[in-house]
PDB file of C-alpha atoms and ligand atoms in Angstrom:
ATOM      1  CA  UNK A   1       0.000   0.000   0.000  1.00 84.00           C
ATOM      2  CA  UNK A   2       1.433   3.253  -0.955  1.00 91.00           C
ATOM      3  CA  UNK A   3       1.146   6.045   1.601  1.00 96.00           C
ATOM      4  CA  UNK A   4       2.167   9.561   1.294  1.00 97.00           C
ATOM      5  CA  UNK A   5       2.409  13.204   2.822  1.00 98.00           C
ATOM      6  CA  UNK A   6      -0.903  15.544   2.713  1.00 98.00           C
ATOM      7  CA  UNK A   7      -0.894  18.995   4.251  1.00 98.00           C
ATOM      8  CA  UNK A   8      -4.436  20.058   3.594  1.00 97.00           C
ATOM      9  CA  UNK A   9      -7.914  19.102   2.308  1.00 98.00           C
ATOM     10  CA  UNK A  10     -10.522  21.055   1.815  1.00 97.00           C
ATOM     11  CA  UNK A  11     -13.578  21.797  -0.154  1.00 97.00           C
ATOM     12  CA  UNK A  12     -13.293  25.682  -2.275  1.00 96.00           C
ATOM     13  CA  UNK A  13     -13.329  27.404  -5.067  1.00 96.00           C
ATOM     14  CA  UNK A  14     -10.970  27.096  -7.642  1.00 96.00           C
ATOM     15  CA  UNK A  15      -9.059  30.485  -7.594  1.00 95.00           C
ATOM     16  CA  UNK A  16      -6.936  30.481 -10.493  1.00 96.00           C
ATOM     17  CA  UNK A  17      -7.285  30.392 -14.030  1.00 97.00           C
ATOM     18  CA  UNK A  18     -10.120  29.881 -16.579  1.00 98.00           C
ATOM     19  CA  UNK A  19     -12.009  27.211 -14.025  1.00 98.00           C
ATOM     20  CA  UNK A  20     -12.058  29.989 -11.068  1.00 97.00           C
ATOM     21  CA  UNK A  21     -14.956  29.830  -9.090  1.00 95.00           C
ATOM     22  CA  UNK A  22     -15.759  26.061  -9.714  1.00 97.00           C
ATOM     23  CA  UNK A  23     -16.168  24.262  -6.044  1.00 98.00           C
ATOM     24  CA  UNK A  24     -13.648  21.454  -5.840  1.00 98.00           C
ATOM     25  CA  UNK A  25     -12.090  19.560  -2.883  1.00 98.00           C
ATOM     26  CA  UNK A  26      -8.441  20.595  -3.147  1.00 98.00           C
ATOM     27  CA  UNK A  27      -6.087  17.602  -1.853  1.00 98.00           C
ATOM     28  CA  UNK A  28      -2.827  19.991  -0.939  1.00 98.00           C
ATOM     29  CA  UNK A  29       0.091  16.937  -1.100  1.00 98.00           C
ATOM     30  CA  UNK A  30       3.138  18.269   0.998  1.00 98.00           C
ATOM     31  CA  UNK A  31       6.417  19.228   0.077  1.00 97.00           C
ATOM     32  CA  UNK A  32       7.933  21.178  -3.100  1.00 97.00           C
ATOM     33  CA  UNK A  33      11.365  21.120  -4.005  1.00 96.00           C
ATOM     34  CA  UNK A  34      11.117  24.953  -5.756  1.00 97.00           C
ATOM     35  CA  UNK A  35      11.303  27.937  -4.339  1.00 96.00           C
ATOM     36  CA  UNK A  36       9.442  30.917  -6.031  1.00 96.00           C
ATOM     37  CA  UNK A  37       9.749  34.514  -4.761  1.00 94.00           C
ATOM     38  CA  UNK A  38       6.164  34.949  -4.648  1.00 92.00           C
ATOM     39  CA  UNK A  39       5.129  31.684  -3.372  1.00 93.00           C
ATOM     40  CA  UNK A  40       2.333  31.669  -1.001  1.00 89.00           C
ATOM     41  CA  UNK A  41       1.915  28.092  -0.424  1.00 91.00           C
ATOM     42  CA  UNK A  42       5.445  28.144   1.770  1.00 92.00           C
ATOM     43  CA  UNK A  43       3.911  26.506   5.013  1.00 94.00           C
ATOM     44  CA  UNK A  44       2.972  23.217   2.665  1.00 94.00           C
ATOM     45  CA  UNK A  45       6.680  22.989   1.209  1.00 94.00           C
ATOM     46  CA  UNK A  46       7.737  21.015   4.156  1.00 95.00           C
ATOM     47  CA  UNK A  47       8.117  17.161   2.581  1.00 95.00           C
ATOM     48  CA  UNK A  48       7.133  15.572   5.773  1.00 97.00           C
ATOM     49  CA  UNK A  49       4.627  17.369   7.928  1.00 98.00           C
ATOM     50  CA  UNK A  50       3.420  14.975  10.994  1.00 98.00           C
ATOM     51  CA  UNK A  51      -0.190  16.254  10.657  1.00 98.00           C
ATOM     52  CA  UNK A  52      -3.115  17.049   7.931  1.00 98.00           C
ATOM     53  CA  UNK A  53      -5.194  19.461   8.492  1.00 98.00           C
ATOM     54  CA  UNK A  54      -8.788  18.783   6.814  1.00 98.00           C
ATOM     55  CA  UNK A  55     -11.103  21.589   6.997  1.00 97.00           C
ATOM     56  CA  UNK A  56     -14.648  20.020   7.511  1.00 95.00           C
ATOM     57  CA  UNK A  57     -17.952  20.714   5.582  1.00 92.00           C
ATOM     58  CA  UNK A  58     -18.987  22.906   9.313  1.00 94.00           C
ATOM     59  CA  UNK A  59     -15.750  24.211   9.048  1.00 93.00           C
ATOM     60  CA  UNK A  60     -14.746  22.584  11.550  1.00 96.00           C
ATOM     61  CA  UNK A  61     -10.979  22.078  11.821  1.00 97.00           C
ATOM     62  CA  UNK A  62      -9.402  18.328  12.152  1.00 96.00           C
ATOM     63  CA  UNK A  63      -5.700  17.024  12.254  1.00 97.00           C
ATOM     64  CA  UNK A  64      -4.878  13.624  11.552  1.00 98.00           C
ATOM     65  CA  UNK A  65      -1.770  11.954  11.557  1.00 98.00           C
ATOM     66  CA  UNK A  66       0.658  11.205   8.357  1.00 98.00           C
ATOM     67  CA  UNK A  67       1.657   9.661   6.556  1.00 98.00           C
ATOM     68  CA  UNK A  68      -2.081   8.793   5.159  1.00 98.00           C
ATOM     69  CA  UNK A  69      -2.915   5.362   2.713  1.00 97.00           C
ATOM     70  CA  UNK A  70      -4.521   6.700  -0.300  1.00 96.00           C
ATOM     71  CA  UNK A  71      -7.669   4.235   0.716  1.00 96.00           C
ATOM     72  CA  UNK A  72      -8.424   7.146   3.689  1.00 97.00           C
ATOM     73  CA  UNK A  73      -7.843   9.787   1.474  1.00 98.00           C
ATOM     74  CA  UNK A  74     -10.459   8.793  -0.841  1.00 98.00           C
ATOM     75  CA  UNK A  75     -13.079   7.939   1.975  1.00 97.00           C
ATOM     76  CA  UNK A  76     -12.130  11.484   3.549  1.00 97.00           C
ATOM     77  CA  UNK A  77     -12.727  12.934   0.364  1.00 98.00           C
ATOM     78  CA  UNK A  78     -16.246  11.953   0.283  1.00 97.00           C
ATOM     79  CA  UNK A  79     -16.991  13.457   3.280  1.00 97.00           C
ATOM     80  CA  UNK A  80     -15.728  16.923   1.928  1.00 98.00           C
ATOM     81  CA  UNK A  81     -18.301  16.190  -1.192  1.00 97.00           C
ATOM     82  CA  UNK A  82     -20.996  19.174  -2.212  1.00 97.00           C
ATOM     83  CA  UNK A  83     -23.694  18.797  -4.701  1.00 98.00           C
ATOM     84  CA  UNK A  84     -21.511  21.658  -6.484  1.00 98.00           C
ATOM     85  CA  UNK A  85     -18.065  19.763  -7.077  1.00 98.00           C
ATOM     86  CA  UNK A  86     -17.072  20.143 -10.154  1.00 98.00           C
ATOM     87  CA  UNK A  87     -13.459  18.151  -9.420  1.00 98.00           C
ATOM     88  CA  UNK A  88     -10.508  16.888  -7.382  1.00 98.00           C
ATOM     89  CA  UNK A  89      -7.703  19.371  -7.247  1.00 98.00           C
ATOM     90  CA  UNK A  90      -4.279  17.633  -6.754  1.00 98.00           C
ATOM     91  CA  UNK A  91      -2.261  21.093  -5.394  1.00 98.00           C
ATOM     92  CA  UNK A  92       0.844  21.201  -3.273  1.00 95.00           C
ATOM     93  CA  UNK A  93       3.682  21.689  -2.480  1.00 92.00           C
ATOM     94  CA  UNK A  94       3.826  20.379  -5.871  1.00 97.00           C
ATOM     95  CA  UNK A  95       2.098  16.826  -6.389  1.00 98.00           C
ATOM     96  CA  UNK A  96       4.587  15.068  -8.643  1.00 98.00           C
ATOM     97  CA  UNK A  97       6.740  15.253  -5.311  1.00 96.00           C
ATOM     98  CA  UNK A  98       4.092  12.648  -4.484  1.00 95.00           C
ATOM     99  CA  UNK A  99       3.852  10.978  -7.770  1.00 97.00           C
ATOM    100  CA  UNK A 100       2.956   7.228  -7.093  1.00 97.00           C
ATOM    101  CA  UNK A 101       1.239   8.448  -3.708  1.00 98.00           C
ATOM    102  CA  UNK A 102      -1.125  11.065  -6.117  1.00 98.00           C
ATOM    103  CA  UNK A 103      -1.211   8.042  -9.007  1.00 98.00           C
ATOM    104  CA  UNK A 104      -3.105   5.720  -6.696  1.00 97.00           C
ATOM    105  CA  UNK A 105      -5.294   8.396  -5.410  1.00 98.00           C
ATOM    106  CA  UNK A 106      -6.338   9.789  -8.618  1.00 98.00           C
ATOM    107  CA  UNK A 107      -6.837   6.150  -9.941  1.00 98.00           C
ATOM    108  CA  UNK A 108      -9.403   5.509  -7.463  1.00 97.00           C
ATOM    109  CA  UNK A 109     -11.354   8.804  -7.242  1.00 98.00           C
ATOM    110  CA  UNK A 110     -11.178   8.131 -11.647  1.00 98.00           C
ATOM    111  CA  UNK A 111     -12.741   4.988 -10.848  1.00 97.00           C
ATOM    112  CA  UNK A 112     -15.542   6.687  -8.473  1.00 97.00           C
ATOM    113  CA  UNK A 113     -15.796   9.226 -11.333  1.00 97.00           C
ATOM    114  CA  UNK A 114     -14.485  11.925  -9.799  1.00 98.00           C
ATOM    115  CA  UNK A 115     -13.514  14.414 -12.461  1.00 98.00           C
ATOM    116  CA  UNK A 116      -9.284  15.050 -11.283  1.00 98.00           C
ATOM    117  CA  UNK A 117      -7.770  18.083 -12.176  1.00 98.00           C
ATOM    118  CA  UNK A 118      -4.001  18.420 -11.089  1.00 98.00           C
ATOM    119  CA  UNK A 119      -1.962  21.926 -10.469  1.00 98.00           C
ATOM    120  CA  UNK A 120       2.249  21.862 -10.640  1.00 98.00           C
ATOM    121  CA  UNK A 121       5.525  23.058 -11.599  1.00 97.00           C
ATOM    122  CA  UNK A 122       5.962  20.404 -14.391  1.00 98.00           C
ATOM    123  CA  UNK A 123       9.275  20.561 -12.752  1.00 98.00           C
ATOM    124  CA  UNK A 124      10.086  16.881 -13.210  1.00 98.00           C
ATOM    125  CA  UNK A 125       8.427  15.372 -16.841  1.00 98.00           C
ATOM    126  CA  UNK A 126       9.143  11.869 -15.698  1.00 98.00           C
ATOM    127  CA  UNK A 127       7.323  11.924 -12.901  1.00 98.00           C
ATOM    128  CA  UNK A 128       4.368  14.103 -14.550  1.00 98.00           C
ATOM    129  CA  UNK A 129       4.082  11.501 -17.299  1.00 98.00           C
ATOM    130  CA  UNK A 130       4.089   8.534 -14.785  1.00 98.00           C
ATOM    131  CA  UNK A 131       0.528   9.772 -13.519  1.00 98.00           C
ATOM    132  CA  UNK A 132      -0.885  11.788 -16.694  1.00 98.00           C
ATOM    133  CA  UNK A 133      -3.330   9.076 -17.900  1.00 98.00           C
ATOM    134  CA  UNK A 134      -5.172   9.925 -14.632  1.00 98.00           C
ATOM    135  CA  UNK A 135      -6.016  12.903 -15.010  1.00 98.00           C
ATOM    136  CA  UNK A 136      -8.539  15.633 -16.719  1.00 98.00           C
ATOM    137  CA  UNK A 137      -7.316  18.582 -16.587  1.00 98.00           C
ATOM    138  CA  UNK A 138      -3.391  19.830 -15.976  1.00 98.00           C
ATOM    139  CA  UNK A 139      -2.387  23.281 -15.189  1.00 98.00           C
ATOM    140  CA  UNK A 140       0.993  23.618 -15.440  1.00 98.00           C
ATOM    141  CA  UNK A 141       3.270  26.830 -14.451  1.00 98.00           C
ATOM    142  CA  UNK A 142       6.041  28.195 -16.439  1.00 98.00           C
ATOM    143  CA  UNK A 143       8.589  29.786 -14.033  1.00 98.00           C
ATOM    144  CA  UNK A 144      10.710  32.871 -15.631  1.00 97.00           C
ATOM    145  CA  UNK A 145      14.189  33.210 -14.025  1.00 96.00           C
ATOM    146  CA  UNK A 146      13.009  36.283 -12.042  1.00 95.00           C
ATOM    147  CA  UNK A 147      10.600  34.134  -9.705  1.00 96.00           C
ATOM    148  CA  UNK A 148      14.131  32.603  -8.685  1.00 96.00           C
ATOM    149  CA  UNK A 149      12.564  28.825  -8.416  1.00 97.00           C
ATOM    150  CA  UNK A 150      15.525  27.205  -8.720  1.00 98.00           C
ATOM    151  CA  UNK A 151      19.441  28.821  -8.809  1.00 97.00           C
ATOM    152  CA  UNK A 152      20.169  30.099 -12.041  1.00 97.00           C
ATOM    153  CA  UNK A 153      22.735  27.255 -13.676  1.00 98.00           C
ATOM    154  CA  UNK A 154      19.344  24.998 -13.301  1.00 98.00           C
ATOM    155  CA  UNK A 155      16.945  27.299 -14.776  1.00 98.00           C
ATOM    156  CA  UNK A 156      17.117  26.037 -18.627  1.00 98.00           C
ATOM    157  CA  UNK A 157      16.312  22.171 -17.162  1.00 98.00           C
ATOM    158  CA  UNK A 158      13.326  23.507 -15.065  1.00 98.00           C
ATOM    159  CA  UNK A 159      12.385  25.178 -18.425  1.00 98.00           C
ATOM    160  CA  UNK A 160      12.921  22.109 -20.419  1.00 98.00           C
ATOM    161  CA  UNK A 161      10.874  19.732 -18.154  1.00 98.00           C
ATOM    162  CA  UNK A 162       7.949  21.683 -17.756  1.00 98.00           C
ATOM    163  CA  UNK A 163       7.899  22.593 -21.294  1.00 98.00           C
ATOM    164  CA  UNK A 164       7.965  18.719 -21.862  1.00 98.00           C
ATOM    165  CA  UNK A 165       5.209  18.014 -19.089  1.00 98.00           C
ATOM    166  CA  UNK A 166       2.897  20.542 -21.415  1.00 98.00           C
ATOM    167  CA  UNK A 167       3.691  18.780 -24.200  1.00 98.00           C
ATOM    168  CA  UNK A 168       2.765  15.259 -22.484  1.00 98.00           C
ATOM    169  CA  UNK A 169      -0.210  16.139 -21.322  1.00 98.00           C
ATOM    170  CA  UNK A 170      -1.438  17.775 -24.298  1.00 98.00           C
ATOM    171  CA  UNK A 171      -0.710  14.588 -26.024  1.00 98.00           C
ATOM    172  CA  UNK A 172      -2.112  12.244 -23.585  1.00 98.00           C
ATOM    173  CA  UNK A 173      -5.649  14.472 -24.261  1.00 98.00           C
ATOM    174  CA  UNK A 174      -5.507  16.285 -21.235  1.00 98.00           C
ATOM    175  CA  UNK A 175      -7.473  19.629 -21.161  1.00 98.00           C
ATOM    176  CA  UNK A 176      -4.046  21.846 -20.193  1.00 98.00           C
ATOM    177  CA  UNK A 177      -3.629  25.339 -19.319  1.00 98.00           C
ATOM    178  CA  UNK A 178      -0.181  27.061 -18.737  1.00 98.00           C
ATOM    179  CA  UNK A 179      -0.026  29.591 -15.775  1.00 98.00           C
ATOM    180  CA  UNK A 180       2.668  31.991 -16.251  1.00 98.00           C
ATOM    181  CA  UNK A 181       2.732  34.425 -12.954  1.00 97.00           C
ATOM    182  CA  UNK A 182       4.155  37.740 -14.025  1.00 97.00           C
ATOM    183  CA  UNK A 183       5.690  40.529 -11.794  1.00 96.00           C
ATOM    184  CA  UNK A 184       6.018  44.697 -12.546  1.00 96.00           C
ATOM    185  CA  UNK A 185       8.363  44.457 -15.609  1.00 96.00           C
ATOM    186  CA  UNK A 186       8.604  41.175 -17.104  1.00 96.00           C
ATOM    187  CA  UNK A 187      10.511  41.260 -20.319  1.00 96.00           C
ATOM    188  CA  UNK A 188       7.683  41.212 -23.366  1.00 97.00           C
ATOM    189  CA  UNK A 189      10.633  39.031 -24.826  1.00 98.00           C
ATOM    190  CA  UNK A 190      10.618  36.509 -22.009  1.00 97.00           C
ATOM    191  CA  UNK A 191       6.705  36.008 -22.704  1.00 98.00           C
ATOM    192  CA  UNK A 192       7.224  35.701 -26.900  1.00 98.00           C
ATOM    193  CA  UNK A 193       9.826  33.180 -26.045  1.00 98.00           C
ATOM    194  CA  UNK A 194       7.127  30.857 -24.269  1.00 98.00           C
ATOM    195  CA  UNK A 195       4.308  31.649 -26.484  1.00 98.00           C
ATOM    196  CA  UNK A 196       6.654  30.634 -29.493  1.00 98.00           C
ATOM    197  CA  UNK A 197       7.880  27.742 -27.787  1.00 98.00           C
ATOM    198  CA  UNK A 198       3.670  26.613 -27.173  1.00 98.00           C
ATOM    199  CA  UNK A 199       2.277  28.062 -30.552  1.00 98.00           C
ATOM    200  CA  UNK A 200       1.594  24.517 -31.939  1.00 97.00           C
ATOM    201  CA  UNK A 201       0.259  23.351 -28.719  1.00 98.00           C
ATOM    202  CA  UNK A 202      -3.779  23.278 -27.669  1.00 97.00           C
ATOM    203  CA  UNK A 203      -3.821  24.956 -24.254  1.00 98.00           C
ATOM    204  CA  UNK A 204      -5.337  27.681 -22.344  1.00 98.00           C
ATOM    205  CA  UNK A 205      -2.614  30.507 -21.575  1.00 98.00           C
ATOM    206  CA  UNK A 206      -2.648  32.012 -18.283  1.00 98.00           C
ATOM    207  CA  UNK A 207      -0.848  35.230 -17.593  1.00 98.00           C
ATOM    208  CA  UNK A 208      -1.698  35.696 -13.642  1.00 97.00           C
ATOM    209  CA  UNK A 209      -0.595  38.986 -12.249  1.00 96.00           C
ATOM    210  CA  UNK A 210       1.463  38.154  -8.935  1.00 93.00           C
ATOM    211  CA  UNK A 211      -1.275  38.930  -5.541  1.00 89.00           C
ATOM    212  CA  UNK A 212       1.623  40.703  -4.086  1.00 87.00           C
ATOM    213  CA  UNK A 213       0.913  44.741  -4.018  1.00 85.00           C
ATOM    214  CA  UNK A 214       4.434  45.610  -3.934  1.00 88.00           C
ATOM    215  CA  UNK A 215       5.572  43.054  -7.289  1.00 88.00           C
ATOM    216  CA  UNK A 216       2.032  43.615  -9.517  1.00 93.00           C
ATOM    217  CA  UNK A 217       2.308  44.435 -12.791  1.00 95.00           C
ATOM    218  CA  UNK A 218       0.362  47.519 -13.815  1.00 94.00           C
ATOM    219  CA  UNK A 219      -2.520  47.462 -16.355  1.00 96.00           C
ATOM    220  CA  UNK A 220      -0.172  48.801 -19.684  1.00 97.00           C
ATOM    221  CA  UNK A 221       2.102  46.206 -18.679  1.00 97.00           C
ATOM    222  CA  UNK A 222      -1.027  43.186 -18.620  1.00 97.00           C
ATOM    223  CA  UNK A 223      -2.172  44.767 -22.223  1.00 98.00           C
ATOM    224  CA  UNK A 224       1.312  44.607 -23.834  1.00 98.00           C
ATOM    225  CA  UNK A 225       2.074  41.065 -22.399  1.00 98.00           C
ATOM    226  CA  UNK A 226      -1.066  39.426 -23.472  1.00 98.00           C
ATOM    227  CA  UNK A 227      -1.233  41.175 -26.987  1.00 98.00           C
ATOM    228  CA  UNK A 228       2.726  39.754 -27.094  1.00 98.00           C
ATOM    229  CA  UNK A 229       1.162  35.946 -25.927  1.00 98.00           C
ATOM    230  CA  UNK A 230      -1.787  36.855 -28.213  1.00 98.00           C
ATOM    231  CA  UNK A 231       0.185  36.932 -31.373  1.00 98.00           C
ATOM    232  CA  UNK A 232       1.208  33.493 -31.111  1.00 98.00           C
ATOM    233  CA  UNK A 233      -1.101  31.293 -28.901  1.00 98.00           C
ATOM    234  CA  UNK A 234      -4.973  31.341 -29.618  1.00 97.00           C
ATOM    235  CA  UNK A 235      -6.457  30.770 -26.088  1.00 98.00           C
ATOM    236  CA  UNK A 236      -4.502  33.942 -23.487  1.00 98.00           C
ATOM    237  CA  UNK A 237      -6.213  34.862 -20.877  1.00 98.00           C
ATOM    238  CA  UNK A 238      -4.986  37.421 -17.510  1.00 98.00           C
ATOM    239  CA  UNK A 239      -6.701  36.342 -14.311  1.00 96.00           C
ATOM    240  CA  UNK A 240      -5.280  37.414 -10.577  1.00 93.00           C
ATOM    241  CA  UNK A 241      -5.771  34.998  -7.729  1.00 90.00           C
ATOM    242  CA  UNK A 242      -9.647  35.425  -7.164  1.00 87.00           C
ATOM    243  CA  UNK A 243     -10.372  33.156  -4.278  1.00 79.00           C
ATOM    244  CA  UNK A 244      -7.661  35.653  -2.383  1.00 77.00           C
ATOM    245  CA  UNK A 245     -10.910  38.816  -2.876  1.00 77.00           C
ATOM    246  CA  UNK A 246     -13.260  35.878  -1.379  1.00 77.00           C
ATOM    247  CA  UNK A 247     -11.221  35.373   1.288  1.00 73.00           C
ATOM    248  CA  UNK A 248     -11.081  31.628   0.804  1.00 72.00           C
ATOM    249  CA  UNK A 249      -8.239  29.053   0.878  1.00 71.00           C
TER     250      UNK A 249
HETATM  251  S1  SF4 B 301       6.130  25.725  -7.127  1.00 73.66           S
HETATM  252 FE1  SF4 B 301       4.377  26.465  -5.921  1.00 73.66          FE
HETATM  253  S2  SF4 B 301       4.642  25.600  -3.843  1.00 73.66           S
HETATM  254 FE2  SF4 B 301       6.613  25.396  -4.912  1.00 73.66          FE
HETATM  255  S3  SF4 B 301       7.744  27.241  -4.292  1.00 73.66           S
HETATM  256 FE3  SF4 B 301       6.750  27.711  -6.254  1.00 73.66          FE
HETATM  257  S4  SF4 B 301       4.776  28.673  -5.692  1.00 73.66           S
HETATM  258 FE4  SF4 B 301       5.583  27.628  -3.824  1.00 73.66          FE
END
């Protein structure tokens, strides 16, 4: 039996991206071996955290101990389930951290027909393609250099994997969207370098302005960067973190 590391669940609504506002029961796995300046999931990048926390339909709060079997984490699942859920939202940390852990999770809830919708780095393609054929829907980040994931000498492989997770899931027949989170100047030629490098891929492009006050982008800057991401990808779209206005996890 394979058992793993979960920081949170919880029932929400998506925040990010073109499914924002859809109610889903986000499964937040624990640990995340990147490091993004703007990263506001920092508390669930330990790997190993002794306790979940699962916030209950009565919002009740509950810990339970780790590591969890993923048997209890689909029968604590269905206790989180509204008439509303659209999906399962595999969130971290970063999930492939957890990849045969999250493979036998999202196997079962697939076989319940739970609709499973996954959120990461792409940061390792061999993992992401070890659990793809589980999954729905992908959204998958592209760091720039500036959010300072990894140190610089290892930027071009975090590039090259999660350009290569994209491409997976796109051709496994995944619905996938690309989140790019941009910060007050971001290079125009930074964004035409991604948008190139996805032009002759189906997905839904993402430019999310960073929720921090002191790093947004202003509006001019949003135009230019999504008429630059506009000229080669079909589906752009700019969204900020919405569930942060509802005050929601
Ligand atoms: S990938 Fe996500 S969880 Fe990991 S450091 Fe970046 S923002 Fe935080």
């Amino acid at each position: 039996m394979v058992v793993g590391y979960i920081k949170e669940l919880f029932s929400s609504f998506q925040g990010e991206g073109p499914y924002a506002g859809r109610r889903q029961i986000f499964i937040r796995f624990a640990g995340c071996p990147l490091s993004c300046v703007y990263c506001d999931t920092a508390y669930a990048r330990q790997p190993e955290p002794p306790y979940c926390t699962i916030v209950n339909k009565d919002r009740s709060v509950l810990q339970i101990k780790n590591p969890l079997d993923h048997s209890s984490v689909i029968e604590l699942v269905g206790e989180l389930l509204t008439p509303d859920t659209h999906s399962l939202c595999y969130t971290g940390g970063d999930p492939l951290l957890n990849a045969e852990f999250v493979k036998e999770i999202a196997r079962e809830a697939k076989y319940l027909h739970y609709r499973n919708f996954i959120e990461t780095s792409g940061y390792s393609a061999a993992a992401f393609e070890s659990i793809v054929s589980e999954f729905d829907i992908a959204s998958i980040d592209i760091k720039l250099r500036r959010h300072r994931a990894v140190k610089d000498e290892d930027y071009e492989l975090l590039y090259y994997n999660e350009l290569n997770s994209i491409r997976i899931a796109v051709d496994s027949g995944v619905e996938t969207i690309v989140k790019v989170v941009v910060m007050r100047g971001t290079p125009e030629e930074e964004i035409e370098q991604i948008s190139k490098a996805l032009a002759d891929l189906r997905v839904i492009f993402v430019l999310q302005p960073v929720t921090d006050i002191n790093l947004k982008p202003d509006i001019d800057e949003l135009f230019t960067l999504s008429e630059v991401a506009g000229s080669f990808l079909d589906d752009v779209m700019v969204l900020p973190q919405v569930h942060k206005c509802m005050g929601v996890l």
